[in-house]
Amino acid sequence: MSEQGVSARRGRGRRPAGEVRAAVLAATGRLLLEEGLPAVTFDRVAREAGSSKVTLYKWWPSPGALAAEAYFARSAPVLAFPDTGDLRADLVSQLTAFVRLMTRDGAGVPVSQIVGAAQTDPHVAAAWVEGYARPRRDLGLERLRTAQRKGQLRADADLHLLVDQLWGVCYHRLLVLREPFDETLVPRLVDQALRGAAPQG
């Protein structure tokens, strides 16, 4: 940050906490997607966001936990879940946005790094599950419950399992198989999840 920028920031006094937090999350999200999880250190984020390291240590237990929250904030507008009344079209739309974010927009590597860090860092694990994975799953469940109430899904359909089928395939290819995939997978994935693989009798 330039001396002029620092002087301007100091000249207008202490910033509101909400403004500081937004700047920190924005800077972290940018670093995460452009350079990966190793770039997210409290020193670097404080410098990029014009914040203090003391503030970061007070609000987040580790840089990895900050990275997980920043990824959620950064991805939320991209991964908004539509409800047009057409379940198949809405699932295809949301999953296509998700796959593009992972494969075309550069989120695949940092997401893999965060999930990897979550296996050994309980702070990262808690931030990832509570700040991203569970809220994203709940959005999918909410859309499926709406479809179920309208009779677009069987009354006895296991919606948790359906969510895991749809998004789990993408994570399996990204994290376990490390197999290339793109958005052409999405329509086939949605159709098979909604219709099943058994012959129609």
Coordinates of N, CA and C in Angstrom, one line a residue:
M1 N 0.9 -1.2 0.0 CA 0.0 0.0 0.0 C 0.9 1.2 0.0
S2 N 0.6 2.3 -0.8 CA 1.4 3.5 -0.9 C 1.3 4.3 0.4
E3 N 2.3 5.2 0.6 CA 2.3 6.1 1.7 C 1.1 7.0 1.6
Q4 N 0.7 7.4 0.4 CA -0.5 8.3 0.2 C -1.7 7.6 0.7
G5 N -1.8 6.3 0.3 CA -3.0 5.5 0.7 C -3.1 5.4 2.2
V6 N -1.9 5.1 2.9 CA -1.9 5.0 4.3 C -2.3 6.3 5.0
S7 N -1.7 7.4 4.4 CA -2.0 8.7 5.0 C -3.5 9.1 4.9
A8 N -4.1 8.7 3.8 CA -5.5 9.0 3.6 C -6.3 8.2 4.5
R9 N -5.9 6.9 4.7 CA -6.7 6.1 5.7 C -6.6 6.6 7.1
R10 N -5.4 7.0 7.5 CA -5.2 7.6 8.8 C -5.9 8.9 9.0
G11 N -6.0 9.6 7.9 CA -6.6 11.0 8.0 C -8.0 10.9 8.3
R12 N -8.7 9.9 7.9 CA -10.2 9.9 8.2 C -10.5 9.1 9.4
G13 N -9.5 8.8 10.2 CA -9.8 8.2 11.5 C -10.1 6.7 11.4
R14 N -10.5 6.2 12.6 CA -10.8 4.7 12.7 C -12.0 4.3 11.8
R15 N -11.8 3.3 11.1 CA -12.9 2.8 10.2 C -13.9 2.0 11.0
P16 N -15.2 2.0 10.6 CA -16.1 1.1 11.3 C -15.7 -0.4 11.1
A17 N -16.0 -1.2 12.2 CA -15.6 -2.6 12.1 C -16.1 -3.3 10.9
G18 N -17.4 -3.0 10.5 CA -17.9 -3.7 9.3 C -17.2 -3.4 8.1
E19 N -16.7 -2.2 7.9 CA -15.9 -1.8 6.8 C -14.5 -2.5 6.8
V20 N -13.9 -2.5 8.0 CA -12.6 -3.2 8.1 C -12.8 -4.7 7.7
R21 N -13.8 -5.3 8.3 CA -14.1 -6.8 8.0 C -14.3 -7.0 6.5
A22 N -15.1 -6.2 5.9 CA -15.3 -6.3 4.4 C -14.0 -6.2 3.6
A23 N -13.2 -5.2 4.0 CA -11.9 -5.0 3.3 C -11.0 -6.2 3.5
V24 N -11.0 -6.8 4.7 CA -10.1 -7.9 5.0 C -10.6 -9.1 4.2
L25 N -11.9 -9.4 4.2 CA -12.5 -10.5 3.4 C -12.2 -10.4 1.9
A26 N -12.4 -9.1 1.4 CA -12.2 -8.9 0.0 C -10.7 -9.1 -0.4
A27 N -9.8 -8.6 0.4 CA -8.4 -8.8 0.2 C -8.0 -10.3 0.3
T28 N -8.5 -10.9 1.3 CA -8.2 -12.4 1.4 C -8.7 -13.2 0.2
G29 N -10.0 -12.9 -0.2 CA -10.5 -13.6 -1.3 C -9.7 -13.4 -2.6
R30 N -9.3 -12.2 -2.8 CA -8.4 -11.9 -3.9 C -7.1 -12.7 -3.9
L31 N -6.5 -12.7 -2.8 CA -5.2 -13.4 -2.6 C -5.4 -14.9 -2.8
L32 N -6.5 -15.4 -2.2 CA -6.7 -16.8 -2.3 C -6.9 -17.3 -3.7
L33 N -7.7 -16.6 -4.5 CA -8.0 -17.0 -5.8 C -6.8 -16.8 -6.8
E34 N -6.1 -15.7 -6.5 CA -5.0 -15.4 -7.4 C -3.7 -16.1 -7.1
E35 N -3.4 -16.4 -5.8 CA -2.1 -17.0 -5.4 C -2.2 -18.2 -4.6
G36 N -3.4 -18.6 -4.1 CA -3.6 -19.8 -3.4 C -3.5 -19.6 -1.9
L37 N -3.8 -20.6 -1.1 CA -3.8 -20.5 0.3 C -2.5 -20.1 1.0
P38 N -1.3 -20.5 0.5 CA -0.1 -20.1 1.1 C 0.1 -18.6 1.1
A39 N -0.5 -17.9 0.2 CA -0.4 -16.4 0.2 C -1.2 -15.8 1.3
V40 N -2.1 -16.5 1.9 CA -3.0 -15.9 2.9 C -2.3 -16.0 4.3
T41 N -1.6 -15.0 4.6 CA -1.0 -14.8 5.9 C -1.5 -13.6 6.6
F42 N -1.5 -13.5 7.9 CA -2.0 -12.3 8.5 C -1.2 -11.1 8.2
D43 N 0.1 -11.2 8.0 CA 1.0 -10.1 7.6 C 0.6 -9.6 6.2
R44 N 0.4 -10.5 5.3 CA 0.1 -10.1 3.9 C -1.4 -9.5 3.8
V45 N -2.3 -10.1 4.5 CA -3.7 -9.6 4.4 C -3.8 -8.3 5.1
A46 N -3.1 -8.1 6.2 CA -3.2 -6.8 6.9 C -2.6 -5.7 6.0
R47 N -1.5 -6.0 5.3 CA -1.0 -5.0 4.4 C -1.9 -4.7 3.2
E48 N -2.5 -5.8 2.7 CA -3.4 -5.6 1.5 C -4.6 -4.9 1.9
A49 N -5.2 -5.1 3.1 CA -6.5 -4.6 3.5 C -6.3 -3.3 4.2
G50 N -5.1 -2.9 4.6 CA -4.9 -1.6 5.3 C -5.5 -1.8 6.8
S51 N -5.3 -3.0 7.3 CA -5.8 -3.3 8.6 C -4.6 -3.6 9.5
S52 N -4.8 -3.9 10.8 CA -3.8 -4.3 11.7 C -3.8 -5.8 11.9
K53 N -2.6 -6.4 12.2 CA -2.6 -7.8 12.5 C -3.3 -8.1 13.8
V54 N -3.3 -7.2 14.7 CA -4.0 -7.4 16.0 C -5.5 -7.7 15.7
T55 N -6.1 -6.9 14.8 CA -7.5 -7.1 14.5 C -7.7 -8.5 13.9
L56 N -6.8 -8.9 13.0 CA -7.0 -10.2 12.4 C -6.9 -11.3 13.4
Y57 N -5.9 -11.2 14.3 CA -5.8 -12.2 15.4 C -7.0 -12.2 16.3
K58 N -7.6 -11.1 16.5 CA -8.8 -11.0 17.3 C -10.0 -11.7 16.7
W59 N -10.2 -11.5 15.4 CA -11.4 -12.0 14.7 C -11.3 -13.4 14.1
W60 N -10.1 -13.9 13.8 CA -9.9 -15.2 13.2 C -8.8 -16.0 14.0
P61 N -9.1 -17.3 14.2 CA -8.1 -18.1 15.0 C -6.9 -18.5 14.2
S62 N -7.0 -18.4 12.8 CA -5.9 -18.8 12.0 C -6.1 -18.2 10.6
P63 N -5.0 -18.0 9.8 CA -5.2 -17.6 8.4 C -6.1 -18.5 7.6
G64 N -6.0 -19.8 7.9 CA -6.8 -20.8 7.1 C -8.3 -20.5 7.4
A65 N -8.6 -20.2 8.7 CA -10.0 -20.0 9.0 C -10.5 -18.7 8.3
L66 N -9.6 -17.7 8.2 CA -10.0 -16.5 7.5 C -10.2 -16.8 6.0
A67 N -9.3 -17.6 5.4 CA -9.4 -18.0 4.0 C -10.7 -18.7 3.7
A68 N -11.2 -19.6 4.6 CA -12.4 -20.3 4.4 C -13.6 -19.3 4.4
E69 N -13.6 -18.4 5.4 CA -14.7 -17.4 5.4 C -14.7 -16.5 4.2
A70 N -13.5 -16.1 3.8 CA -13.3 -15.2 2.6 C -13.8 -15.9 1.3
Y71 N -13.6 -17.2 1.2 CA -14.0 -17.9 0.0 C -15.5 -17.9 0.0
F72 N -16.2 -18.1 1.1 CA -17.6 -18.1 1.2 C -18.2 -16.8 0.7
A73 N -17.6 -15.7 1.3 CA -18.0 -14.3 0.9 C -17.8 -14.1 -0.6
R74 N -16.7 -14.5 -1.1 CA -16.4 -14.3 -2.5 C -17.3 -15.1 -3.4
S75 N -17.6 -16.3 -3.0 CA -18.4 -17.2 -3.9 C -19.9 -17.0 -3.8
A76 N -20.4 -16.5 -2.7 CA -21.8 -16.4 -2.5 C -22.6 -15.8 -3.6
P77 N -22.2 -14.6 -4.2 CA -22.9 -14.0 -5.3 C -23.0 -14.9 -6.5
V78 N -21.8 -15.6 -6.8 CA -21.7 -16.4 -8.0 C -22.6 -17.7 -7.8
L79 N -22.7 -18.2 -6.6 CA -23.4 -19.4 -6.4 C -24.9 -19.3 -5.8
A80 N -25.5 -18.1 -6.1 CA -26.8 -17.9 -5.7 C -27.7 -19.0 -6.3
F81 N -28.7 -19.5 -5.5 CA -29.5 -20.6 -6.0 C -30.8 -20.1 -6.6
P82 N -31.1 -20.2 -7.9 CA -32.3 -19.7 -8.5 C -33.5 -20.6 -8.1
D83 N -34.7 -20.0 -8.2 CA -36.0 -20.7 -8.1 C -36.9 -20.2 -9.1
T84 N -36.9 -20.8 -10.3 CA -37.7 -20.4 -11.4 C -39.0 -21.2 -11.5
G85 N -39.1 -22.2 -10.6 CA -40.2 -23.2 -10.7 C -39.8 -24.4 -11.5
D86 N -38.7 -24.4 -12.2 CA -38.3 -25.5 -13.0 C -37.1 -26.1 -12.3
L87 N -37.3 -27.2 -11.6 CA -36.2 -27.8 -10.8 C -35.0 -28.2 -11.6
R88 N -35.2 -28.9 -12.7 CA -34.1 -29.3 -13.4 C -33.2 -28.1 -13.9
A89 N -33.9 -27.1 -14.5 CA -33.2 -25.9 -15.0 C -32.5 -25.2 -13.9
D90 N -33.1 -25.1 -12.7 CA -32.4 -24.5 -11.6 C -31.2 -25.2 -11.1
L91 N -31.3 -26.6 -11.0 CA -30.1 -27.4 -10.6 C -29.0 -27.3 -11.7
V92 N -29.4 -27.3 -12.9 CA -28.3 -27.2 -14.0 C -27.7 -25.8 -13.9
S93 N -28.5 -24.8 -13.7 CA -27.9 -23.4 -13.6 C -26.9 -23.3 -12.4
Q94 N -27.3 -23.7 -11.2 CA -26.5 -23.6 -10.1 C -25.2 -24.4 -10.2
L95 N -25.4 -25.7 -10.6 CA -24.2 -26.6 -10.7 C -23.3 -26.1 -11.8
T96 N -23.8 -25.5 -12.9 CA -23.0 -25.0 -13.9 C -22.1 -23.8 -13.4
A97 N -22.7 -23.0 -12.6 CA -22.0 -21.9 -12.0 C -20.9 -22.4 -11.0
F98 N -21.2 -23.4 -10.3 CA -20.3 -24.0 -9.4 C -19.1 -24.6 -10.1
V99 N -19.4 -25.4 -11.2 CA -18.3 -26.1 -11.9 C -17.5 -25.0 -12.6
R100 N -18.1 -24.0 -13.1 CA -17.3 -22.9 -13.8 C -16.3 -22.2 -12.8
L101 N -16.9 -22.0 -11.6 CA -16.0 -21.4 -10.5 C -14.8 -22.3 -10.2
M102 N -15.1 -23.6 -10.1 CA -14.0 -24.5 -9.8 C -13.0 -24.6 -10.9
T103 N -13.5 -24.7 -12.2 CA -12.6 -25.1 -13.3 C -12.1 -23.9 -14.1
R104 N -13.0 -23.0 -14.3 CA -12.6 -21.9 -15.2 C -12.2 -20.6 -14.5
D105 N -12.7 -20.4 -13.3 CA -12.5 -19.1 -12.6 C -11.4 -19.3 -11.5
G106 N -10.8 -20.4 -11.4 CA -9.6 -20.6 -10.6 C -9.8 -21.0 -9.2
A107 N -11.0 -21.4 -8.8 CA -11.3 -21.7 -7.4 C -10.9 -23.1 -7.0
G108 N -10.7 -24.0 -8.0 CA -10.4 -25.4 -7.7 C -9.2 -25.6 -6.9
V109 N -8.1 -24.9 -7.2 CA -6.8 -25.1 -6.4 C -7.0 -24.6 -5.0
P110 N -7.4 -23.4 -4.8 CA -7.6 -22.9 -3.4 C -8.6 -23.7 -2.6
V111 N -9.7 -24.2 -3.2 CA -10.6 -25.0 -2.5 C -10.0 -26.3 -2.1
S112 N -9.2 -26.9 -3.0 CA -8.5 -28.2 -2.6 C -7.5 -27.9 -1.5
Q113 N -6.9 -26.8 -1.4 CA -5.9 -26.4 -0.4 C -6.6 -26.2 1.0
I114 N -7.8 -25.6 0.9 CA -8.5 -25.3 2.2 C -9.1 -26.7 2.7
V115 N -9.6 -27.5 1.9 CA -10.1 -28.8 2.3 C -8.9 -29.6 2.9
G116 N -7.8 -29.6 2.2 CA -6.6 -30.3 2.7 C -6.2 -29.8 4.1
A117 N -6.2 -28.5 4.3 CA -5.8 -27.9 5.5 C -6.8 -28.2 6.6
A118 N -8.1 -28.4 6.2 CA -9.1 -28.7 7.2 C -8.9 -30.1 7.8
Q119 N -8.1 -30.9 7.2 CA -7.9 -32.3 7.7 C -7.0 -32.3 9.0
T120 N -6.2 -31.2 9.1 CA -5.3 -31.2 10.3 C -5.5 -29.9 11.1
D121 N -6.2 -28.9 10.6 CA -6.4 -27.7 11.4 C -7.9 -27.6 11.8
P122 N -8.2 -27.8 13.1 CA -9.6 -27.8 13.5 C -10.3 -26.4 13.3
H123 N -9.5 -25.3 13.3 CA -10.1 -24.0 13.1 C -10.5 -23.9 11.6
V124 N -9.7 -24.4 10.7 CA -10.0 -24.3 9.3 C -11.2 -25.2 9.0
A125 N -11.2 -26.4 9.7 CA -12.3 -27.4 9.5 C -13.7 -26.7 9.9
A126 N -13.6 -26.1 11.1 CA -14.9 -25.5 11.6 C -15.3 -24.3 10.7
A127 N -14.4 -23.5 10.3 CA -14.7 -22.4 9.4 C -15.3 -22.9 8.1
W128 N -14.7 -23.9 7.5 CA -15.1 -24.5 6.2 C -16.5 -25.1 6.3
V129 N -16.7 -25.9 7.4 CA -18.0 -26.6 7.5 C -19.1 -25.6 7.9
E130 N -18.9 -24.8 8.9 CA -19.9 -23.9 9.4 C -20.1 -22.6 8.5
G131 N -19.0 -22.2 7.9 CA -19.1 -21.0 7.1 C -19.4 -21.2 5.6
Y132 N -19.1 -22.4 5.1 CA -19.4 -22.6 3.7 C -20.1 -23.9 3.4
A133 N -19.6 -25.0 3.8 CA -20.2 -26.3 3.3 C -21.6 -26.5 3.8
R134 N -21.8 -26.3 5.1 CA -23.2 -26.5 5.6 C -24.2 -25.5 5.1
P135 N -23.8 -24.2 5.1 CA -24.8 -23.2 4.5 C -25.1 -23.5 3.0
R136 N -24.1 -23.9 2.2 CA -24.3 -24.2 0.8 C -25.2 -25.4 0.7
R137 N -25.0 -26.4 1.6 CA -25.8 -27.6 1.5 C -27.3 -27.2 1.9
D138 N -27.4 -26.4 2.9 CA -28.8 -25.9 3.3 C -29.5 -25.2 2.2
L139 N -28.8 -24.4 1.4 CA -29.4 -23.8 0.2 C -30.0 -24.8 -0.8
G140 N -29.2 -25.8 -1.0 CA -29.6 -26.9 -1.9 C -30.8 -27.6 -1.4
L141 N -30.8 -27.9 -0.1 CA -31.9 -28.6 0.6 C -33.2 -27.8 0.5
E142 N -33.0 -26.5 0.7 CA -34.2 -25.6 0.7 C -34.9 -25.6 -0.7
R143 N -34.0 -25.6 -1.7 CA -34.6 -25.6 -3.1 C -35.3 -26.9 -3.4
L144 N -34.7 -28.0 -2.9 CA -35.3 -29.4 -3.1 C -36.5 -29.5 -2.3
R145 N -36.6 -29.0 -1.1 CA -37.8 -29.1 -0.3 C -39.0 -28.4 -1.0
T146 N -38.7 -27.2 -1.6 CA -39.7 -26.5 -2.3 C -40.3 -27.4 -3.5
A147 N -39.4 -28.0 -4.2 CA -39.8 -28.9 -5.3 C -40.6 -30.1 -4.7
Q148 N -40.1 -30.6 -3.6 CA -40.9 -31.7 -3.0 C -42.3 -31.4 -2.6
R149 N -42.4 -30.2 -2.0 CA -43.8 -29.7 -1.6 C -44.7 -29.5 -2.8
K150 N -44.1 -29.2 -4.0 CA -44.9 -29.0 -5.2 C -45.1 -30.3 -6.0
G151 N -44.6 -31.4 -5.4 CA -44.8 -32.7 -6.1 C -43.8 -33.0 -7.2
Q152 N -42.8 -32.2 -7.3 CA -41.8 -32.4 -8.3 C -40.8 -33.5 -8.0
L153 N -40.7 -33.8 -6.7 CA -39.9 -35.0 -6.2 C -40.8 -35.9 -5.4
R154 N -40.4 -37.1 -5.3 CA -41.2 -38.1 -4.5 C -41.2 -37.6 -3.0
A155 N -42.3 -37.9 -2.3 CA -42.5 -37.5 -0.9 C -41.4 -38.2 -0.1
D156 N -41.0 -39.4 -0.5 CA -40.0 -40.1 0.3 C -38.6 -40.0 -0.1
A157 N -38.4 -39.1 -1.1 CA -37.0 -38.9 -1.6 C -36.1 -38.4 -0.5
D158 N -34.9 -38.9 -0.4 CA -33.9 -38.5 0.6 C -33.2 -37.3 0.0
L159 N -33.5 -36.1 0.5 CA -33.0 -34.9 -0.1 C -31.5 -34.6 0.3
H160 N -31.2 -35.0 1.5 CA -29.8 -34.9 1.9 C -28.9 -35.8 1.0
L161 N -29.3 -37.0 0.7 CA -28.6 -37.9 -0.2 C -28.5 -37.3 -1.6
L162 N -29.6 -36.7 -2.1 CA -29.6 -36.1 -3.4 C -28.7 -34.9 -3.5
V163 N -28.6 -34.1 -2.5 CA -27.6 -33.0 -2.5 C -26.2 -33.6 -2.6
D164 N -25.9 -34.6 -1.8 CA -24.6 -35.2 -1.7 C -24.3 -35.8 -3.1
Q165 N -25.2 -36.4 -3.8 CA -25.0 -37.0 -5.1 C -24.6 -35.9 -6.1
L166 N -25.3 -34.8 -6.1 CA -25.1 -33.7 -7.1 C -23.8 -33.0 -6.9
W167 N -23.5 -32.5 -5.7 CA -22.3 -31.7 -5.5 C -21.1 -32.7 -5.2
G168 N -21.4 -33.8 -4.6 CA -20.4 -34.7 -4.2 C -19.6 -35.3 -5.4
V169 N -20.3 -35.5 -6.5 CA -19.6 -35.9 -7.7 C -18.5 -34.9 -8.1
C170 N -18.8 -33.7 -8.0 CA -17.8 -32.6 -8.4 C -16.6 -32.6 -7.5
Y171 N -16.9 -32.7 -6.2 CA -15.8 -32.7 -5.2 C -15.0 -34.0 -5.3
H172 N -15.7 -35.1 -5.6 CA -14.9 -36.4 -5.8 C -13.9 -36.3 -6.9
R173 N -14.4 -35.7 -8.0 CA -13.5 -35.6 -9.2 C -12.4 -34.6 -8.9
L174 N -12.7 -33.5 -8.2 CA -11.7 -32.4 -7.9 C -10.7 -32.9 -6.9
L175 N -11.2 -33.5 -5.8 CA -10.3 -33.8 -4.6 C -9.7 -35.2 -4.6
V176 N -10.5 -36.1 -5.0 CA -10.0 -37.5 -4.9 C -9.4 -38.1 -6.2
L177 N -10.2 -38.0 -7.3 CA -9.6 -38.5 -8.5 C -8.7 -37.6 -9.2
R178 N -8.8 -36.3 -8.9 CA -8.1 -35.2 -9.5 C -8.2 -35.4 -11.1
E179 N -9.4 -35.6 -11.5 CA -9.8 -35.8 -12.8 C -10.4 -34.6 -13.5
P180 N -10.0 -34.2 -14.6 CA -10.5 -33.0 -15.3 C -12.0 -33.2 -15.5
F181 N -12.8 -32.1 -15.3 CA -14.2 -32.1 -15.6 C -14.6 -30.7 -16.0
D182 N -15.7 -30.5 -16.7 CA -16.2 -29.2 -17.0 C -17.7 -29.2 -17.0
E183 N -18.3 -28.1 -17.4 CA -19.7 -27.9 -17.2 C -20.6 -28.8 -18.1
T184 N -20.0 -29.5 -19.1 CA -20.7 -30.5 -19.9 C -21.2 -31.7 -19.0
L185 N -20.5 -31.9 -17.9 CA -20.9 -32.9 -17.0 C -22.3 -32.7 -16.3
V186 N -22.7 -31.4 -16.2 CA -23.8 -31.0 -15.3 C -25.1 -31.6 -15.8
P187 N -25.6 -31.4 -17.0 CA -26.9 -31.9 -17.4 C -27.0 -33.4 -17.2
R188 N -25.9 -34.2 -17.5 CA -26.0 -35.6 -17.3 C -26.1 -36.0 -15.8
L189 N -25.3 -35.2 -15.0 CA -25.4 -35.4 -13.5 C -26.7 -35.2 -13.0
V190 N -27.3 -34.1 -13.4 CA -28.7 -33.7 -12.9 C -29.7 -34.7 -13.3
D191 N -29.7 -35.1 -14.6 CA -30.7 -36.0 -15.1 C -30.6 -37.4 -14.4
Q192 N -29.4 -37.9 -14.2 CA -29.2 -39.2 -13.5 C -29.7 -39.1 -12.0
A193 N -29.3 -38.0 -11.4 CA -29.8 -37.8 -10.0 C -31.3 -37.8 -9.9
L194 N -31.9 -37.1 -10.8 CA -33.4 -36.9 -10.7 C -34.1 -38.1 -11.2
R195 N -33.6 -38.8 -12.2 CA -34.3 -39.9 -12.8 C -33.9 -41.3 -12.3
G196 N -32.6 -41.4 -11.8 CA -32.1 -42.7 -11.4 C -31.4 -43.4 -12.6
A197 N -30.7 -44.5 -12.3 CA -30.0 -45.2 -13.3 C -30.8 -46.5 -13.7
A198 N -31.8 -46.9 -13.0 CA -32.5 -48.1 -13.3 C -33.4 -47.9 -14.5
P199 N -33.6 -49.0 -15.3 CA -34.6 -48.9 -16.4 C -35.9 -48.5 -15.9
Q200 N -36.6 -47.7 -16.7 CA -37.9 -47.3 -16.4 C -38.9 -48.4 -16.8
G201 N -39.7 -48.9 -15.8 CA -40.6 -50.0 -16.1 C -42.0 -49.5 -16.4

